[in-house]
Coordinates of C-alpha atoms in Angstrom, one line a residue:
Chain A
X296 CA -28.7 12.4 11.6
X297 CA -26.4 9.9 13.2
X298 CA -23.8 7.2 11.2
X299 CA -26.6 4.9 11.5
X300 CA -28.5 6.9 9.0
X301 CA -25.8 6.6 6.4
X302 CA -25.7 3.8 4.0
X303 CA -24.3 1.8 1.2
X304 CA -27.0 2.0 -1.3
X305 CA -25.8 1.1 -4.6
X306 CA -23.0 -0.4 -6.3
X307 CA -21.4 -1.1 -9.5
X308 CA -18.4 -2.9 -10.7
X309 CA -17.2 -3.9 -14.4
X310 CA -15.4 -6.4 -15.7
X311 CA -11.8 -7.4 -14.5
X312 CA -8.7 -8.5 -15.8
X313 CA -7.9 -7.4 -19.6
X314 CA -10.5 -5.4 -20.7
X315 CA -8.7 -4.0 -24.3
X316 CA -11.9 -2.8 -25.5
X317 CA -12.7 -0.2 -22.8
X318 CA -10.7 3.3 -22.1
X319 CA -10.7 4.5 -18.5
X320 CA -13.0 6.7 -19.3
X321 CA -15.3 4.3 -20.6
X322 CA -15.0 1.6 -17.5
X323 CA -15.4 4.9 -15.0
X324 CA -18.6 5.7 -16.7
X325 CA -19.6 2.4 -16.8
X326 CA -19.2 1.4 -13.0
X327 CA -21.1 5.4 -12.1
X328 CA -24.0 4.6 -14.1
X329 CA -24.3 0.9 -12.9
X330 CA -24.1 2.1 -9.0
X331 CA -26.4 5.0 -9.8
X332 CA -29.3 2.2 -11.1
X333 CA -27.9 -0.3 -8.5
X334 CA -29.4 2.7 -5.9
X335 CA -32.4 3.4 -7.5
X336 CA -31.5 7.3 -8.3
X337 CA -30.7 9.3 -11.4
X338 CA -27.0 10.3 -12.2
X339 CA -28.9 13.9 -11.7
X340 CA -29.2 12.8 -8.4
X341 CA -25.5 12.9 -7.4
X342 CA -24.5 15.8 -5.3
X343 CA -20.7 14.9 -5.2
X344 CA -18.9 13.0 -7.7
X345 CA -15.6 11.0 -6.4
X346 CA -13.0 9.8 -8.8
X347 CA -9.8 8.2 -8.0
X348 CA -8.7 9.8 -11.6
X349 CA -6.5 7.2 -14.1
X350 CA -2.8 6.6 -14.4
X351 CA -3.0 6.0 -17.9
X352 CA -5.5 9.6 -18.6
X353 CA -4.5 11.7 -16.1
X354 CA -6.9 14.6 -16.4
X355 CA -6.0 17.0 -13.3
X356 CA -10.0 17.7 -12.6
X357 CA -10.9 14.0 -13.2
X358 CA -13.7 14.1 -11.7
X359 CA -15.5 17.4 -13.3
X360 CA -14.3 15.5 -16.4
X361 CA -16.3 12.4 -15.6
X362 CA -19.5 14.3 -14.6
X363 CA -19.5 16.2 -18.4
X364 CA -19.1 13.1 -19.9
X365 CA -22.1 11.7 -18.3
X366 CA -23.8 14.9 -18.9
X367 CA -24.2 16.1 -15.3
X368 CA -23.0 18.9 -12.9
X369 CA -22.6 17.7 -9.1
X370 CA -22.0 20.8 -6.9
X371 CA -19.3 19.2 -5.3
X372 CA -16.4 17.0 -7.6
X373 CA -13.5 15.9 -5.7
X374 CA -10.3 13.9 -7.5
X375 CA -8.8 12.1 -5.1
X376 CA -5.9 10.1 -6.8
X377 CA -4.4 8.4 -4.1
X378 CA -3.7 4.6 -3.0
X379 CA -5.0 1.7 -1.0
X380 CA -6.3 3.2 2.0
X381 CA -8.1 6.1 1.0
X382 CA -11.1 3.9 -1.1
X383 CA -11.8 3.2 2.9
X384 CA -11.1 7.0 4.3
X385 CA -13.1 8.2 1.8
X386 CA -16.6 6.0 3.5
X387 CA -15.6 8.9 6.2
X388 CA -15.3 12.0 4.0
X389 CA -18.6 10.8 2.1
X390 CA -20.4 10.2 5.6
X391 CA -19.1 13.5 7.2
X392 CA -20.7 15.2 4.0
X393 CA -24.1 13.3 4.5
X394 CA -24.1 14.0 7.7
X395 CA -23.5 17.7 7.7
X396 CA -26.3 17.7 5.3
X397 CA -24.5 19.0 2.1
X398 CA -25.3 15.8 0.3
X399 CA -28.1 13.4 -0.2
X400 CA -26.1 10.5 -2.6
X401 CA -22.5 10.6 -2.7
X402 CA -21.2 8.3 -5.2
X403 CA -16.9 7.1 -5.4
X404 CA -16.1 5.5 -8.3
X405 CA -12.5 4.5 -9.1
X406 CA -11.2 2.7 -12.8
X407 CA -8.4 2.4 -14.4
X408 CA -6.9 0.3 -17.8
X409 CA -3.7 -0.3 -16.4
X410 CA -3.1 -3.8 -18.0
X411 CA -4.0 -3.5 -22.0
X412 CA -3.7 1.1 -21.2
X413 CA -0.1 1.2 -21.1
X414 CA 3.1 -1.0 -21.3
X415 CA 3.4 -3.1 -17.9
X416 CA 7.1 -1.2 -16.8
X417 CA 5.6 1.9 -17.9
X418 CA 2.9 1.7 -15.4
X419 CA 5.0 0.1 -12.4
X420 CA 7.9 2.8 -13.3
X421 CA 4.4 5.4 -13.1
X422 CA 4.4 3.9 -8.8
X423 CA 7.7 4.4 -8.5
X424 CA 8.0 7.9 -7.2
X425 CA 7.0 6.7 -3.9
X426 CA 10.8 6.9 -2.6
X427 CA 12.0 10.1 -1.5
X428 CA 13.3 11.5 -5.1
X429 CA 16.8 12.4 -4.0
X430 CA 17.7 9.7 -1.2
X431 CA 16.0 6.6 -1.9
X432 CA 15.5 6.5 -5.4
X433 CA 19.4 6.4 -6.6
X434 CA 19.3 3.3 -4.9
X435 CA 16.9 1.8 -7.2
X436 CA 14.0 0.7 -4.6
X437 CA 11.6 -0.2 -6.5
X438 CA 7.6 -0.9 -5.0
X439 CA 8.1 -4.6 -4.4
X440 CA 11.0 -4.1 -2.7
X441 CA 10.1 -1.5 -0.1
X442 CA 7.3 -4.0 0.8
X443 CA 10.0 -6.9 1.0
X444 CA 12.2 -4.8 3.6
X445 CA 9.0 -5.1 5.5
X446 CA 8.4 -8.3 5.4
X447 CA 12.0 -9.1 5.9
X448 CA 11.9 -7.6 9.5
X449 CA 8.1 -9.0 9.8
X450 CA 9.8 -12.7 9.3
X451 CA 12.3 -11.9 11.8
X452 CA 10.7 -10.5 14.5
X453 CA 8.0 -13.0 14.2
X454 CA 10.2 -16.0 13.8
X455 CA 8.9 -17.4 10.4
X456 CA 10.0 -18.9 7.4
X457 CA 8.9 -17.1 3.7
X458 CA 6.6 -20.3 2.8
X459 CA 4.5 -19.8 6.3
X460 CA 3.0 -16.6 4.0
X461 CA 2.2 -18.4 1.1
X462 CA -0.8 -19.9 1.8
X463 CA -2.5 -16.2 1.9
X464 CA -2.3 -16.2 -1.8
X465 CA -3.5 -19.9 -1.6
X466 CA -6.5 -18.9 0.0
X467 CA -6.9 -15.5 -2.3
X468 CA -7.0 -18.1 -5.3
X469 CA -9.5 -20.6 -3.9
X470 CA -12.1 -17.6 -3.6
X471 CA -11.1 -16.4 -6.5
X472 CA -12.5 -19.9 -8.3
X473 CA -15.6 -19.3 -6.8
X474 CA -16.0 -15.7 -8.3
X475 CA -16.9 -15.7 -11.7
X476 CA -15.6 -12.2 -11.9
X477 CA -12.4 -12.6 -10.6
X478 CA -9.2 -12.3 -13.0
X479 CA -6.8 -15.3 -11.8
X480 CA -9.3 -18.1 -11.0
X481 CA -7.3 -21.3 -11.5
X482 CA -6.5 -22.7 -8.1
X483 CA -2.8 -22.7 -6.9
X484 CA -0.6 -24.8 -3.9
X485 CA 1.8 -23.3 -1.7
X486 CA 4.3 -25.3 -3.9
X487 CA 3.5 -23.6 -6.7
X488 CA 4.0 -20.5 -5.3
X489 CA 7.1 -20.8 -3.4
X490 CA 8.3 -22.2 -7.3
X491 CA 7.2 -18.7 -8.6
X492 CA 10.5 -16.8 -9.5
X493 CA 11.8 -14.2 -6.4
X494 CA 10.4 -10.6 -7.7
X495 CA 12.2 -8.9 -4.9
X496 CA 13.1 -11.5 -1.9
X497 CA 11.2 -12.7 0.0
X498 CA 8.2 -11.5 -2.1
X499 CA 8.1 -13.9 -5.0
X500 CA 5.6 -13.4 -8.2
X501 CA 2.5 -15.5 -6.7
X502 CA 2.6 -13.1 -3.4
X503 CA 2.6 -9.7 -6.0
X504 CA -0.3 -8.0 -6.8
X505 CA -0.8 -7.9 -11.0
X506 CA -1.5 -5.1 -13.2
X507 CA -5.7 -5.4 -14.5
X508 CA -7.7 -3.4 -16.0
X509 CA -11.3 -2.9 -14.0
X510 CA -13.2 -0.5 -11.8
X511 CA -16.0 -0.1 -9.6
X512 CA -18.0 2.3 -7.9
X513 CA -20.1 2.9 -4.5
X514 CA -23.0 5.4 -3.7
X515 CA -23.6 6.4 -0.2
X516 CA -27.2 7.8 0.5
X517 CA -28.7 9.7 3.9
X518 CA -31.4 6.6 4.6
X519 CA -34.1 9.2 4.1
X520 CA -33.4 9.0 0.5
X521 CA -32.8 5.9 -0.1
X522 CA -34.6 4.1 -2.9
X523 CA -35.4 0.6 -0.9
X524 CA -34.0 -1.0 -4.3
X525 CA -31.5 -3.1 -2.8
X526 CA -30.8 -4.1 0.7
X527 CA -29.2 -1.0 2.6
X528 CA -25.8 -1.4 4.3
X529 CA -24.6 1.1 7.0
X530 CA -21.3 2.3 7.5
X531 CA -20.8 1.9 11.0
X532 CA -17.8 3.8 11.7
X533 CA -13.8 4.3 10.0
X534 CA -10.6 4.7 11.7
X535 CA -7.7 6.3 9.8
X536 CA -3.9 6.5 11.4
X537 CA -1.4 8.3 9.1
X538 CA 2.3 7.8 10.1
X539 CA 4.8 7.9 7.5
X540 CA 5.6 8.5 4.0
X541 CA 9.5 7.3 3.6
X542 CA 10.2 3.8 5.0
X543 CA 13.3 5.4 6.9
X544 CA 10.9 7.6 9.0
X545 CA 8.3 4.8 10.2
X546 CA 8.0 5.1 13.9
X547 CA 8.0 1.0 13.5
X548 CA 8.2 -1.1 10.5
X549 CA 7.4 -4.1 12.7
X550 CA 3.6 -3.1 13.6
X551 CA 1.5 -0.8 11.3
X552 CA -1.3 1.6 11.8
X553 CA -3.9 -0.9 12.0
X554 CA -3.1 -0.6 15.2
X555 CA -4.7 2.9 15.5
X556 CA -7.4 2.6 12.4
X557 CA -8.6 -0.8 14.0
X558 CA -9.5 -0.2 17.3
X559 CA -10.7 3.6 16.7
X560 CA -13.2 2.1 13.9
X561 CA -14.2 -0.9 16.6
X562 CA -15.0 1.6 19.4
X563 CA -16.9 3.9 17.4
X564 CA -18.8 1.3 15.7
X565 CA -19.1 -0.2 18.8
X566 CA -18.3 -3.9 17.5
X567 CA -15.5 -6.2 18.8
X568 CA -12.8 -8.4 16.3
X569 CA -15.2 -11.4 17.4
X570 CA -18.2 -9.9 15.6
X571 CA -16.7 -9.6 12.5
X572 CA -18.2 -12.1 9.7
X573 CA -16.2 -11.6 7.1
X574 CA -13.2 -9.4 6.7
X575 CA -11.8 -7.3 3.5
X576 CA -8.2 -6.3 3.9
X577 CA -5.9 -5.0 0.9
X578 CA -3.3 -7.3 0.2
X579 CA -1.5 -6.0 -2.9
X580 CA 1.5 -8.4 -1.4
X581 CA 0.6 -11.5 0.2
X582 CA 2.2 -10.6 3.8
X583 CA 0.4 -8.0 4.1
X584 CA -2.6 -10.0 4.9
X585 CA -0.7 -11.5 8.0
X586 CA 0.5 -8.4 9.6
X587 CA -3.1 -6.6 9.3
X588 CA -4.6 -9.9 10.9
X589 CA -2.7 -9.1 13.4
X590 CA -2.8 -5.7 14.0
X591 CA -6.4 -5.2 13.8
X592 CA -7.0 -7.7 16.4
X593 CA -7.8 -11.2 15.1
X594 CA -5.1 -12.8 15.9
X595 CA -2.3 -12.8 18.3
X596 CA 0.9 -11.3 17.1
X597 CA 3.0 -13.1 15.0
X598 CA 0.4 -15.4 14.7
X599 CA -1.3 -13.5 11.3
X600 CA 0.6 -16.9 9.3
X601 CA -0.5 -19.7 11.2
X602 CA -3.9 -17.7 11.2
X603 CA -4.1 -18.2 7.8
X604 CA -2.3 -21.3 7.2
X605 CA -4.7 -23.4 9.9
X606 CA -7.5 -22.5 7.1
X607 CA -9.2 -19.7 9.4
X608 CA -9.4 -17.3 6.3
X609 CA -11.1 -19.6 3.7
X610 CA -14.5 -19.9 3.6
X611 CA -16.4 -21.8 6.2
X612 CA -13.7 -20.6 8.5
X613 CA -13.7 -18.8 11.6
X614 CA -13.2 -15.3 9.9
X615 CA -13.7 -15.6 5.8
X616 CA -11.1 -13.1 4.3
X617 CA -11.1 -11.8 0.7
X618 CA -14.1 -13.5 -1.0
X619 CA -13.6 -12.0 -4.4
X620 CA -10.2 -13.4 -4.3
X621 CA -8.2 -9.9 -2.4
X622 CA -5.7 -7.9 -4.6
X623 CA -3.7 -11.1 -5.1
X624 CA -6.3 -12.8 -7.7
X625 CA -9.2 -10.6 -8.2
X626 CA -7.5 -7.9 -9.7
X627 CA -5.0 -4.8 -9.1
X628 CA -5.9 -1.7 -11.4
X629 CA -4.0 0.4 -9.1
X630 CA -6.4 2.5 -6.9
X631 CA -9.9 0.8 -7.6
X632 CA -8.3 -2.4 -5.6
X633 CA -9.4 -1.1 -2.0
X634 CA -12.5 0.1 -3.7
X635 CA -13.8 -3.7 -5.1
X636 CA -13.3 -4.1 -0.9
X637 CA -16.0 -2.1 -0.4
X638 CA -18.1 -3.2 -2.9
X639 CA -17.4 -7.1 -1.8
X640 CA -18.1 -6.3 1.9
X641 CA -21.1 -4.7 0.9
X642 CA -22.2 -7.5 -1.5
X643 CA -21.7 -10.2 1.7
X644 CA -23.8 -8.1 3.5
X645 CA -26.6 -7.9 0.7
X646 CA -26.2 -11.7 0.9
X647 CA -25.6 -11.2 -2.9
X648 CA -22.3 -13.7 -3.1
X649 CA -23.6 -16.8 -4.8
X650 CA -20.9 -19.7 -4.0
X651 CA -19.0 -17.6 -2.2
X652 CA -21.6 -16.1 0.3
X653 CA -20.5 -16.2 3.5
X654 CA -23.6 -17.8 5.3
X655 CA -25.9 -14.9 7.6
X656 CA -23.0 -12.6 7.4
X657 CA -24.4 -9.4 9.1
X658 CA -21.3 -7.6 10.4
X659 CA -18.0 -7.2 7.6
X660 CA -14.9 -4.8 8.1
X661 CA -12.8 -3.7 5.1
X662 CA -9.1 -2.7 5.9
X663 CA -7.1 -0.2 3.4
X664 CA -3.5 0.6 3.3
X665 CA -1.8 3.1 1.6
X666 CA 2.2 4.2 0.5
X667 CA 4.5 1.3 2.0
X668 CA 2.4 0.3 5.1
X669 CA 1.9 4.2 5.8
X670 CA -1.5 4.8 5.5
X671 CA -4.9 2.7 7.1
X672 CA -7.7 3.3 6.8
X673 CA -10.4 0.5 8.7
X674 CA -14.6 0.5 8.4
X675 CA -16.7 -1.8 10.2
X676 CA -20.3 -2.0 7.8
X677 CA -23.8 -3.6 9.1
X678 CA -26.4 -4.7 7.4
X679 CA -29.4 -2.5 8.0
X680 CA -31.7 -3.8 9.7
Chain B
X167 CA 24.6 0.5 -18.6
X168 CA 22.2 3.3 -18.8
X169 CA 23.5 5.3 -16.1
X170 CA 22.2 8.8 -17.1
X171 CA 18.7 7.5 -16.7
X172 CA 19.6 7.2 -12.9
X173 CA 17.9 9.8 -10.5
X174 CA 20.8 11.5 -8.9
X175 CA 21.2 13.8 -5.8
X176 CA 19.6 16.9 -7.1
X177 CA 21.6 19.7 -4.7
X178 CA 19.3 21.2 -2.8
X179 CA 20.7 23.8 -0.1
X180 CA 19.2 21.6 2.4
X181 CA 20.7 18.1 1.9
X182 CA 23.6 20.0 0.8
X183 CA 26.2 19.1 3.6
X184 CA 25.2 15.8 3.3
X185 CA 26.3 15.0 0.0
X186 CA 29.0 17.3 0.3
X187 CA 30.3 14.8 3.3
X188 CA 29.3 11.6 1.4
X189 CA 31.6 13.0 -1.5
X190 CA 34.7 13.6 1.1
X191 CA 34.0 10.4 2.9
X192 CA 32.4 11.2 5.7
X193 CA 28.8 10.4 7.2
X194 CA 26.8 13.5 8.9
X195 CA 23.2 14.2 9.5
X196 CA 21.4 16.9 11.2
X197 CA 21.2 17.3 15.0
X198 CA 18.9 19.6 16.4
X199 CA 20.7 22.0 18.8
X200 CA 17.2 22.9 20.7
X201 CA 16.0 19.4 21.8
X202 CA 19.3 16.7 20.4
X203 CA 17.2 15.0 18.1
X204 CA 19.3 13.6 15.3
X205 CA 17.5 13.8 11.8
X206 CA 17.8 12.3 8.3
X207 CA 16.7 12.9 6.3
X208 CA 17.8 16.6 5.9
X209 CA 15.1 19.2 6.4
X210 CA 14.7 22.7 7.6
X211 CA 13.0 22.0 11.2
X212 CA 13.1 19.8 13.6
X213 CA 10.3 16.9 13.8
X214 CA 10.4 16.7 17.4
X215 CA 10.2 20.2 18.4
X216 CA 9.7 22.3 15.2
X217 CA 13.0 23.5 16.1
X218 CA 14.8 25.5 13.2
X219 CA 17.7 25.3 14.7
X220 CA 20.6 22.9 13.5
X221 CA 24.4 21.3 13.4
X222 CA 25.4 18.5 11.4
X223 CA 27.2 16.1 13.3
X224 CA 29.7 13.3 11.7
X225 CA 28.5 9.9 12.5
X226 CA 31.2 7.1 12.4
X227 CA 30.3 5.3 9.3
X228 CA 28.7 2.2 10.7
X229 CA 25.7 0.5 10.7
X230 CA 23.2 -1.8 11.9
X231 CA 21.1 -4.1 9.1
X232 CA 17.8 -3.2 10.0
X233 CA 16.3 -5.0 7.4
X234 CA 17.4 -6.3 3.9
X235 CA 15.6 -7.2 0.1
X236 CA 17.4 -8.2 -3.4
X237 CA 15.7 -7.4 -6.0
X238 CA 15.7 -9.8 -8.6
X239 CA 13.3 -8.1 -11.2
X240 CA 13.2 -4.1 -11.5
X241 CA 11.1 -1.9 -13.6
X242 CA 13.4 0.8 -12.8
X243 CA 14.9 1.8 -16.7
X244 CA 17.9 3.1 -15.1
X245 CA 17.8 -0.4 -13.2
X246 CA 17.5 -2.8 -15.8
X247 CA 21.0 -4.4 -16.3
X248 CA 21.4 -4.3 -12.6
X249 CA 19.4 -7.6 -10.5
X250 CA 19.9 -9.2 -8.6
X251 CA 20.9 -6.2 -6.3
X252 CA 20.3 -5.7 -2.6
X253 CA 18.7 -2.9 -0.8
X254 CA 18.5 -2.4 2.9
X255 CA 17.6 -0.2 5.9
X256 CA 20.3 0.6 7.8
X257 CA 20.3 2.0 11.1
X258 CA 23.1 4.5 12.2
X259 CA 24.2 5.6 16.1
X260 CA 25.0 9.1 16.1
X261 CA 25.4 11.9 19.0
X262 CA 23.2 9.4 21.2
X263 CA 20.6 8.7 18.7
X264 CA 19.6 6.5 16.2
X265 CA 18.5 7.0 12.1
X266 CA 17.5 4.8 9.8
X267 CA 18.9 5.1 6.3
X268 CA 18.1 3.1 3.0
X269 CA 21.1 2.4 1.1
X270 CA 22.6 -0.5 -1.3
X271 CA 24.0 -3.4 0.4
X272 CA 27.5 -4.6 -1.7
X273 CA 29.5 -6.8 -2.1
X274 CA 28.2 -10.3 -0.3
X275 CA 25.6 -13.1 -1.5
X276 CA 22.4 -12.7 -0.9
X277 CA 23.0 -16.1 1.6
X278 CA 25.3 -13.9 3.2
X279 CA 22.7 -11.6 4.5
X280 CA 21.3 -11.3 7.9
X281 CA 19.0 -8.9 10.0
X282 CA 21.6 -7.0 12.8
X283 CA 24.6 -7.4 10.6
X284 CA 27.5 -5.1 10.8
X285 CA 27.6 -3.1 7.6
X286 CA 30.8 0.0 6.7
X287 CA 29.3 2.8 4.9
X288 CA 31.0 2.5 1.4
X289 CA 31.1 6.1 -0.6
X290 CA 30.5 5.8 -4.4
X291 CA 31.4 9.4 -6.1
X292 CA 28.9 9.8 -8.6
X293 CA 28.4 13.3 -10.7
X294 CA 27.3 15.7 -7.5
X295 CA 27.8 13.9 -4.6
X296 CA 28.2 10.2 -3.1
X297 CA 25.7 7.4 -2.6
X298 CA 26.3 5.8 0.3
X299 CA 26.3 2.1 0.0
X300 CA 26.9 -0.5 2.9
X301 CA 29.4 -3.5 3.0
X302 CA 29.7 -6.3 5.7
X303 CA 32.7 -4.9 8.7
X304 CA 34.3 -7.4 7.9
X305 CA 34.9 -7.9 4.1
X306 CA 35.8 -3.9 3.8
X307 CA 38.4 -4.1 6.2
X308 CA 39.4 -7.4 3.5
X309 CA 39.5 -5.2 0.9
X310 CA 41.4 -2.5 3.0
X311 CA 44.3 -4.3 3.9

């Protein structure tokens, strides 16, 4: 067994946006049993069942909970209730599991109801613990704002103005009008951002991820067992870098660890930035986007705006980013955001993208963070040939 | 204002000293005597050299503006009478090292604000300790005199 015998073999995804009439529950088993058929196998088939677990039903063994609802018992059922990176680090943990032979079908499926589940403060107040409990949070940090003092040094140290990001969540919208299943699909301008009220400055409302209902879900097969159902996709390699929780303790708060996740998933997959086709990357806030470009290699740094802004992102560019629309438009129900990455990468590579396939892509990478910029995780996927 | 819904310093043995100084007016963090790494925040080792050994050291109660945000819209229920309100990293020179440290930025206009400004630690006594907020150099020694 090698990475090249572990693939991408079925996927599900529900709905989007405000989805009233469906618990968590309910969208989690949804997006399982659509992923399960989307491979070809039974749920009977699954040998480990991973759940991101739900804000707004926070069962403690999530995922055993999920399997008796859908009437099965996987050997192996891991809750892993983390954020934006680890949909991608957990591609690894599900290939190091094929490939030690303990599973034939992993599935990862991640839901949530955040929009209609609970009241919108309730659920952003839910984030807030991120700041250390005793000596951030008295100051009343909240999430947006730990991302602005980011991009407030990001803006300085690369010389640019707030409206140079906007066009990130220009470009986020445009793709999103091309997705039917997107949640925000009516095209925006930069002006209409930049006239968007200031949520935490720089970061104004446009550039902030909202609060959706949705989910979606992945199963990773040995190739052996795959069905042939659908067109396989292999998971090439993944780099992870870990370096900080606090945003007092980064090591640098100008560069992230895409600097580490990037090249480690490029060597090991043995693919270069240039053969990249078409490139996920979590952008919960739109500068996000710009520093990742950067850092994983596409562009020069500093240069992650005017990368953007010189329409290199959009489709028919040099380097189509964020086809369903990213974070910014498609939807944000907390952790199945890096997730619908996946599942989009993997749908370019099935060629299955309507008006928004990205023409012979063969080669996508999908970039995760994590915390405030703290934790990446990058994959470079293939179609198989 | 709904001040009780605040998270407060919760007096911990180990960030103890620091709050105790904050309350008297004066800035310390850890220094570990093994290697001379200065820490903070508190914790029992080193992060440099495992090192359990430690001193606090007094810092002089000024700062760099690392970085800067004002939040105009919080979710924060202890928060909510409060935006727009300014948050920033602050960096602090002490015993031949650096720490950041994330603390409220008062009394200027957000216009006012600029990346490498000189900032005054500014002590606010709250029910078991001090928050230490940051003011420009220039309009505390205003209010001083």
């Amino acid at each position: 067994m090698a990475w090249s015998d572990i693939c991408i073999t079925g996927l599900g995804e529900s709905p989007v946006g405000k989805v009233p009439e469906k618990s968590s529950t309910d969208l989690y088993a949804g997006v399982i049993l659509d992923a399960v058929d989307d491979a070809g196998i039974t749920p009977d088939d699954v040998d480990v069942l991973i759940t991101g677990g739900s804000r707004v039903d926070p069962y403690l063994y999530h995922a055993e909970m999920m399997a008796e609802y859908l009437g099965i018992t996987p050997p192996t059922c891991l809750t892993v209730n983390t954020g934006g990176s680890t949909s991608v680090s957990l591609l690894r943990q599900a290939a190091a599991l094929l490939l030690a032979g303990m599973a034939e079908h992993v599935v990862i499926a991640k839901a949530d109801n955040l929009a209609t589940g609970m009241s919108r403060d309730s659920v952003v107040e839910s984030m807030a613990t991120i700041g250390h409990p005793e000596l951030e949070s008295p100051q009343g940090p909240t999430i947006p704002s730990l991302y602005a003092l980011i991009e407030q040094r990001y803006l300085h140290r690369a010389s640019l103005r707030p409206e140079e990001i906007a066009p990130v969540a220009v470009v986020d919208r445009y793709h999103a009008s091309l997705n039917p299943a997107a949640q925000y699909r009516d095209p925006i301008t930069t002006e209409d951002v930049l006239a968007s009220r200031l949520i935490s400055d720089p970061l104004r409302l446009l550039e902030c991820a909202p609060v959706s209902d949705g989910g979606c879900a992945v199963v990773l097969s040995r190739r052996e067992r795959a069905s042939g159902k659908r067109p396989l996709v292999n998971v090439l390699a993944v780099g992870q870098a870990h370096d900080f929780e606090h945003v007092t303790q980064a090591s640098s708060l100008e560069y992230t660890g895409a600097r580490i996740s990037g090249p480690a998933a490029f060597r090991d997959a043995g693919v270069s930035p240039s053969e990249i086709d078409v490139a996920m990357i979590y952008d919960a806030f739109a500068f996000i986007q710009c520093m990742q470009l950067e850092d994983l290699g596409f562009c020069a740094p500093g240069e992650g705006a005017a990368f953007v802004g010189d329409g290199n992102t959009r489709l028919g560019g040099a380097l189509p980013v964020n086809t369903h629309g990213g974070v910014l438009s498609h939807s944000h129900a907390g952790r199945p955001s890096a997730l619908f990455l996946v599942v989009e990468a993997a749908r370019q590579l099935r060629n299955e993208c309507g008006g928004r396939q990205v023409h012979g892509a063969a080669t996508a990478l999908v970039h995760g963070e994590g915390g405030i910029l703290a934790s990446h995780a990058t994959a470079v996927l293939r179609a198989a040939s | 204002m709904t001040t009780t819904e605040r998270p407060r310093p919760a007096g911990y043995d180990d960030h103890r000293p620091f709050w105790d100084g904050a309350a008297a007016g004066r800035l310390v963090v850890q220094r570990c005597t093994q290697c001379g790494a200065v820490r903070w925040p508190p914790r029992i080792l080193c992060g440099a050299c495992l090192s359990p050994e430690v001193e606090w050291v007094e810092a002089t109660p000024t700062g760099s503006l690392f970085t800067w945000t004002v939040i105009h819209h919080t979710t924060l229920a202890g928060f909510k009478d409060d935006p727009p309100y300014a948050v920033g990293l602050v960096e602090v020179t002490v015993a031949g090292g650096l720490v950041r440290m994330l603390g409220g930025i008062r009394g200027c206009a957000p216009s006012e604000l600029q990346v490498g400004m000189a900032l005054r630690a500014q002590f606010e006594v709250v029910d078991d300790g001090a928050l230490v907020n940051w003011v420009l150099v220039g309009d505390d020694e205003r209010q001083e005199t």
